[in-house]
């Protein structure tokens, strides 16, 4: 019953209605601009006792936080296309017209010598599998763009061998710059790519993110 009461209180808060316990009585405070909801009011009335118990025990605040944290659910994808956000659509159009290399974010890290390459790849893939935006490509049909989320486990890290070169040599630097500026195919590529450049003095990890899926703050969190 308390769980049901918590759900009702959360629904009320989402509808702009505060349910308060004052002097042993329930009071409803409706935010300006909120639309009356007779069905919700009836649910509050039917569950009056359990709601009063929840509010009286002082548990509602903690329960509300837990409920809010777990209430974000994927949208309904059974109806077809996942539409683009305004920002996605803008960057998609820019990419189609003139390319979007200017919207790449990158980080280059020395990761030492003899790193567990398989573990490194699985770690990055784990982040990508967890966040759908890093597995989202943009398809097109009849001039209309839409999102498609790639399957988990499909991302791979690239590798290249530069055993005869120093990590900071001009040749390796030039190759890293090419990796950073290589265009993404937004219709097919994961918007995050990574390559482990293996040199004669240790490995260099190059990670490139497209702004259509991230920003500079996101790169810091990823690192």
mmCIF file of C-alpha atoms in Angstrom:
data_model
loop_
_atom_site.group_PDB
_atom_site.id
_atom_site.type_symbol
_atom_site.label_atom_id
_atom_site.label_comp_id
_atom_site.label_asym_id
_atom_site.label_seq_id
_atom_site.Cartn_x
_atom_site.Cartn_y
_atom_site.Cartn_z
ATOM 1 C CA UNK A 1 0.000 0.000 0.000
ATOM 2 C CA UNK A 2 2.836 2.386 0.810
ATOM 3 C CA UNK A 3 4.373 1.783 -2.603
ATOM 4 C CA UNK A 4 1.036 2.610 -4.253
ATOM 5 C CA UNK A 5 0.759 5.741 -2.094
ATOM 6 C CA UNK A 6 4.270 6.756 -3.125
ATOM 7 C CA UNK A 7 3.333 6.343 -6.812
ATOM 8 C CA UNK A 8 0.272 8.538 -6.313
ATOM 9 C CA UNK A 9 2.300 11.243 -4.562
ATOM 10 C CA UNK A 10 4.897 11.182 -7.311
ATOM 11 C CA UNK A 11 2.183 11.429 -9.997
ATOM 12 C CA UNK A 12 0.673 14.353 -8.127
ATOM 13 C CA UNK A 13 4.025 16.141 -7.959
ATOM 14 C CA UNK A 14 4.497 15.601 -11.694
ATOM 15 C CA UNK A 15 1.057 17.128 -12.267
ATOM 16 C CA UNK A 16 1.962 20.213 -10.231
ATOM 17 C CA UNK A 17 0.060 19.167 -7.105
ATOM 18 C CA UNK A 18 1.646 19.077 -3.639
ATOM 19 C CA UNK A 19 -0.041 16.771 -1.140
ATOM 20 C CA UNK A 20 0.577 18.004 2.399
ATOM 21 C CA UNK A 21 -0.222 16.651 5.853
ATOM 22 C CA UNK A 22 -1.183 19.471 8.210
ATOM 23 C CA UNK A 23 -2.852 19.121 11.617
ATOM 24 C CA UNK A 24 -3.713 15.505 10.821
ATOM 25 C CA UNK A 25 -5.465 16.383 7.555
ATOM 26 C CA UNK A 26 -4.490 16.111 3.905
ATOM 27 C CA UNK A 27 -4.252 19.340 1.938
ATOM 28 C CA UNK A 28 -3.750 19.745 -1.801
ATOM 29 C CA UNK A 29 -1.791 22.701 -3.131
ATOM 30 C CA UNK A 30 -2.065 23.121 -6.905
ATOM 31 C CA UNK A 31 0.656 25.020 -8.747
ATOM 32 C CA UNK A 32 -0.438 27.963 -10.880
ATOM 33 C CA UNK A 33 -1.143 26.858 -14.425
ATOM 34 C CA UNK A 34 -1.664 23.178 -13.534
ATOM 35 C CA UNK A 35 -4.725 21.463 -14.964
ATOM 36 C CA UNK A 36 -7.183 19.862 -12.496
ATOM 37 C CA UNK A 37 -7.064 16.071 -12.589
ATOM 38 C CA UNK A 38 -10.266 14.545 -11.165
ATOM 39 C CA UNK A 39 -9.003 10.973 -11.599
ATOM 40 C CA UNK A 40 -5.844 11.734 -9.618
ATOM 41 C CA UNK A 41 -7.857 13.508 -6.919
ATOM 42 C CA UNK A 42 -10.063 10.414 -6.640
ATOM 43 C CA UNK A 43 -6.972 8.191 -6.254
ATOM 44 C CA UNK A 44 -5.694 10.430 -3.480
ATOM 45 C CA UNK A 45 -9.062 10.198 -1.740
ATOM 46 C CA UNK A 46 -9.203 6.386 -2.060
ATOM 47 C CA UNK A 47 -5.698 5.993 -0.661
ATOM 48 C CA UNK A 48 -5.987 8.693 1.970
ATOM 49 C CA UNK A 49 -4.948 6.525 4.927
ATOM 50 C CA UNK A 50 -1.784 5.089 3.342
ATOM 51 C CA UNK A 51 -0.796 8.523 2.002
ATOM 52 C CA UNK A 52 -1.217 10.031 5.471
ATOM 53 C CA UNK A 53 0.904 7.214 6.911
ATOM 54 C CA UNK A 54 3.651 7.784 4.353
ATOM 55 C CA UNK A 55 3.698 11.530 4.928
ATOM 56 C CA UNK A 56 3.454 11.106 8.694
ATOM 57 C CA UNK A 57 6.443 8.733 8.783
ATOM 58 C CA UNK A 58 8.505 11.310 6.915
ATOM 59 C CA UNK A 59 9.389 8.757 4.212
ATOM 60 C CA UNK A 60 7.989 10.590 1.219
ATOM 61 C CA UNK A 61 11.012 12.774 0.513
ATOM 62 C CA UNK A 62 13.408 9.836 0.300
ATOM 63 C CA UNK A 63 10.916 7.718 -1.621
ATOM 64 C CA UNK A 64 10.332 10.590 -4.059
ATOM 65 C CA UNK A 65 14.037 10.836 -4.835
ATOM 66 C CA UNK A 66 14.279 7.073 -5.409
ATOM 67 C CA UNK A 67 11.211 7.148 -7.637
ATOM 68 C CA UNK A 68 12.467 10.108 -9.642
ATOM 69 C CA UNK A 69 15.846 8.468 -10.174
ATOM 70 C CA UNK A 70 14.277 5.294 -11.542
ATOM 71 C CA UNK A 71 11.438 6.836 -13.547
ATOM 72 C CA UNK A 72 13.337 7.629 -16.771
ATOM 73 C CA UNK A 73 12.243 5.004 -19.272
ATOM 74 C CA UNK A 74 13.005 4.534 -22.977
ATOM 75 C CA UNK A 75 10.434 6.056 -25.298
ATOM 76 C CA UNK A 76 8.015 3.916 -27.261
ATOM 77 C CA UNK A 77 9.821 2.735 -30.392
ATOM 78 C CA UNK A 78 7.083 0.479 -31.697
ATOM 79 C CA UNK A 79 5.614 3.261 -33.844
ATOM 80 C CA UNK A 80 8.542 3.539 -36.249
ATOM 81 C CA UNK A 81 11.121 6.287 -36.512
ATOM 82 C CA UNK A 82 12.901 7.803 -33.551
ATOM 83 C CA UNK A 83 12.817 11.502 -34.477
ATOM 84 C CA UNK A 84 15.911 13.687 -34.380
ATOM 85 C CA UNK A 85 16.303 16.386 -31.764
ATOM 86 C CA UNK A 86 16.712 19.917 -33.098
ATOM 87 C CA UNK A 87 20.451 19.834 -32.419
ATOM 88 C CA UNK A 88 20.854 16.441 -34.067
ATOM 89 C CA UNK A 89 18.974 17.653 -37.113
ATOM 90 C CA UNK A 90 21.093 20.806 -37.317
ATOM 91 C CA UNK A 91 24.389 18.923 -37.162
ATOM 92 C CA UNK A 92 23.117 16.291 -39.587
ATOM 93 C CA UNK A 93 22.270 18.996 -42.125
ATOM 94 C CA UNK A 94 25.661 20.668 -41.602
ATOM 95 C CA UNK A 95 27.384 17.334 -42.164
ATOM 96 C CA UNK A 96 25.465 16.690 -45.380
ATOM 97 C CA UNK A 97 26.225 20.121 -46.816
ATOM 98 C CA UNK A 98 29.806 20.817 -45.830
ATOM 99 C CA UNK A 99 31.087 18.093 -43.540
ATOM 100 C CA UNK A 100 31.389 18.303 -39.778
ATOM 101 C CA UNK A 101 35.041 17.680 -38.894
ATOM 102 C CA UNK A 102 34.967 20.950 -36.964
ATOM 103 C CA UNK A 103 32.548 19.234 -34.566
ATOM 104 C CA UNK A 104 35.002 16.525 -33.501
ATOM 105 C CA UNK A 105 36.238 16.371 -29.909
ATOM 106 C CA UNK A 106 39.363 14.345 -29.232
ATOM 107 C CA UNK A 107 41.739 13.218 -26.541
ATOM 108 C CA UNK A 108 45.146 11.602 -26.982
ATOM 109 C CA UNK A 109 46.543 9.636 -24.027
ATOM 110 C CA UNK A 110 49.781 7.814 -23.357
ATOM 111 C CA UNK A 111 48.720 4.470 -21.896
ATOM 112 C CA UNK A 112 52.124 2.913 -21.353
ATOM 113 C CA UNK A 113 53.577 -0.227 -22.837
ATOM 114 C CA UNK A 114 52.082 -3.695 -22.645
ATOM 115 C CA UNK A 115 48.607 -2.555 -21.583
ATOM 116 C CA UNK A 116 45.908 -5.227 -21.566
ATOM 117 C CA UNK A 117 44.515 -4.272 -24.957
ATOM 118 C CA UNK A 118 41.506 -6.580 -24.759
ATOM 119 C CA UNK A 119 40.543 -5.169 -21.366
ATOM 120 C CA UNK A 120 40.943 -1.618 -22.657
ATOM 121 C CA UNK A 121 38.671 -2.351 -25.604
ATOM 122 C CA UNK A 122 36.064 -4.049 -23.428
ATOM 123 C CA UNK A 123 36.102 -1.106 -21.025
ATOM 124 C CA UNK A 124 35.339 1.432 -23.753
ATOM 125 C CA UNK A 125 32.771 -0.882 -25.320
ATOM 126 C CA UNK A 126 31.109 -1.191 -21.916
ATOM 127 C CA UNK A 127 30.615 2.583 -21.776
ATOM 128 C CA UNK A 128 29.261 2.622 -25.327
ATOM 129 C CA UNK A 129 26.914 -0.284 -24.628
ATOM 130 C CA UNK A 130 25.585 1.543 -21.556
ATOM 131 C CA UNK A 131 24.840 4.815 -23.369
ATOM 132 C CA UNK A 132 22.579 4.548 -26.404
ATOM 133 C CA UNK A 133 23.611 7.978 -27.687
ATOM 134 C CA UNK A 134 27.071 6.513 -28.347
ATOM 135 C CA UNK A 135 25.464 3.774 -30.458
ATOM 136 C CA UNK A 136 23.109 6.011 -32.420
ATOM 137 C CA UNK A 137 23.383 6.544 -36.172
ATOM 138 C CA UNK A 138 21.214 8.717 -38.392
ATOM 139 C CA UNK A 139 19.438 7.015 -41.252
ATOM 140 C CA UNK A 140 17.541 8.769 -44.018
ATOM 141 C CA UNK A 141 14.367 7.933 -45.866
ATOM 142 C CA UNK A 142 12.745 10.239 -48.421
ATOM 143 C CA UNK A 143 14.889 13.140 -47.222
ATOM 144 C CA UNK A 144 13.898 12.651 -43.623
ATOM 145 C CA UNK A 145 16.485 11.833 -40.958
ATOM 146 C CA UNK A 146 15.763 9.554 -38.038
ATOM 147 C CA UNK A 147 17.720 7.834 -35.274
ATOM 148 C CA UNK A 148 18.607 4.177 -35.142
ATOM 149 C CA UNK A 149 20.357 2.607 -32.162
ATOM 150 C CA UNK A 150 22.960 -0.016 -33.023
ATOM 151 C CA UNK A 151 23.125 -3.301 -31.126
ATOM 152 C CA UNK A 152 25.209 -3.649 -27.993
ATOM 153 C CA UNK A 153 28.581 -5.282 -28.482
ATOM 154 C CA UNK A 154 29.033 -4.027 -32.033
ATOM 155 C CA UNK A 155 31.746 -1.426 -31.330
ATOM 156 C CA UNK A 156 35.413 -2.241 -31.987
ATOM 157 C CA UNK A 157 38.652 -0.426 -31.226
ATOM 158 C CA UNK A 158 41.135 -0.009 -34.078
ATOM 159 C CA UNK A 159 44.845 -0.717 -33.702
ATOM 160 C CA UNK A 160 47.930 0.261 -35.656
ATOM 161 C CA UNK A 161 51.590 -0.684 -35.338
ATOM 162 C CA UNK A 162 54.374 1.921 -35.365
ATOM 163 C CA UNK A 163 57.024 -0.159 -33.670
ATOM 164 C CA UNK A 164 59.952 1.633 -35.286
ATOM 165 C CA UNK A 165 58.828 5.111 -34.250
ATOM 166 C CA UNK A 166 58.818 7.155 -31.063
ATOM 167 C CA UNK A 167 55.419 8.111 -29.659
ATOM 168 C CA UNK A 168 56.129 11.811 -30.176
ATOM 169 C CA UNK A 169 57.774 11.530 -33.590
ATOM 170 C CA UNK A 170 56.519 13.674 -36.454
ATOM 171 C CA UNK A 171 55.237 10.647 -38.346
ATOM 172 C CA UNK A 172 53.133 9.425 -35.438
ATOM 173 C CA UNK A 173 51.852 12.945 -34.738
ATOM 174 C CA UNK A 174 50.802 13.301 -38.378
ATOM 175 C CA UNK A 175 48.987 9.960 -38.256
ATOM 176 C CA UNK A 176 47.157 10.935 -35.043
ATOM 177 C CA UNK A 177 46.050 14.200 -36.650
ATOM 178 C CA UNK A 178 44.642 12.204 -39.572
ATOM 179 C CA UNK A 179 42.698 10.004 -37.142
ATOM 180 C CA UNK A 180 41.205 13.050 -35.440
ATOM 181 C CA UNK A 181 40.192 14.754 -38.696
ATOM 182 C CA UNK A 182 38.844 11.695 -40.499
ATOM 183 C CA UNK A 183 35.119 12.323 -41.106
ATOM 184 C CA UNK A 184 32.451 10.220 -39.435
ATOM 185 C CA UNK A 185 29.809 8.540 -41.552
ATOM 186 C CA UNK A 186 26.866 9.539 -39.363
ATOM 187 C CA UNK A 187 24.667 6.952 -41.066
ATOM 188 C CA UNK A 188 26.896 4.008 -40.139
ATOM 189 C CA UNK A 189 29.658 4.862 -37.653
ATOM 190 C CA UNK A 190 29.454 4.889 -33.893
ATOM 191 C CA UNK A 191 29.884 8.572 -32.931
ATOM 192 C CA UNK A 192 32.822 7.513 -30.751
ATOM 193 C CA UNK A 193 35.878 5.903 -32.243
ATOM 194 C CA UNK A 194 39.164 4.910 -30.670
ATOM 195 C CA UNK A 195 42.460 3.618 -31.963
ATOM 196 C CA UNK A 196 45.420 2.265 -30.063
ATOM 197 C CA UNK A 197 48.592 3.421 -31.798
ATOM 198 C CA UNK A 198 51.420 1.081 -30.763
ATOM 199 C CA UNK A 199 54.840 2.722 -31.007
ATOM 200 C CA UNK A 200 58.390 1.800 -30.121
ATOM 201 C CA UNK A 201 58.122 3.622 -26.783
ATOM 202 C CA UNK A 202 54.638 2.767 -25.582
ATOM 203 C CA UNK A 203 51.052 2.964 -26.702
ATOM 204 C CA UNK A 204 48.979 6.020 -27.512
ATOM 205 C CA UNK A 205 45.178 5.910 -27.263
ATOM 206 C CA UNK A 206 43.316 8.281 -29.599
ATOM 207 C CA UNK A 207 39.620 8.837 -28.838
ATOM 208 C CA UNK A 208 37.407 10.946 -31.102
ATOM 209 C CA UNK A 209 33.804 11.908 -30.320
ATOM 210 C CA UNK A 210 31.361 13.632 -32.640
ATOM 211 C CA UNK A 211 29.507 16.572 -31.139
ATOM 212 C CA UNK A 212 26.206 15.116 -32.360
ATOM 213 C CA UNK A 213 26.498 12.686 -29.439
ATOM 214 C CA UNK A 214 28.601 14.561 -26.907
ATOM 215 C CA UNK A 215 30.263 17.773 -25.804
ATOM 216 C CA UNK A 216 33.578 18.747 -24.230
ATOM 217 C CA UNK A 217 32.188 18.050 -20.752
ATOM 218 C CA UNK A 218 31.293 14.516 -21.841
ATOM 219 C CA UNK A 219 34.860 13.891 -22.959
ATOM 220 C CA UNK A 220 36.157 14.822 -19.518
ATOM 221 C CA UNK A 221 33.728 12.386 -17.886
ATOM 222 C CA UNK A 222 34.714 9.649 -20.339
ATOM 223 C CA UNK A 223 38.415 10.104 -19.614
#
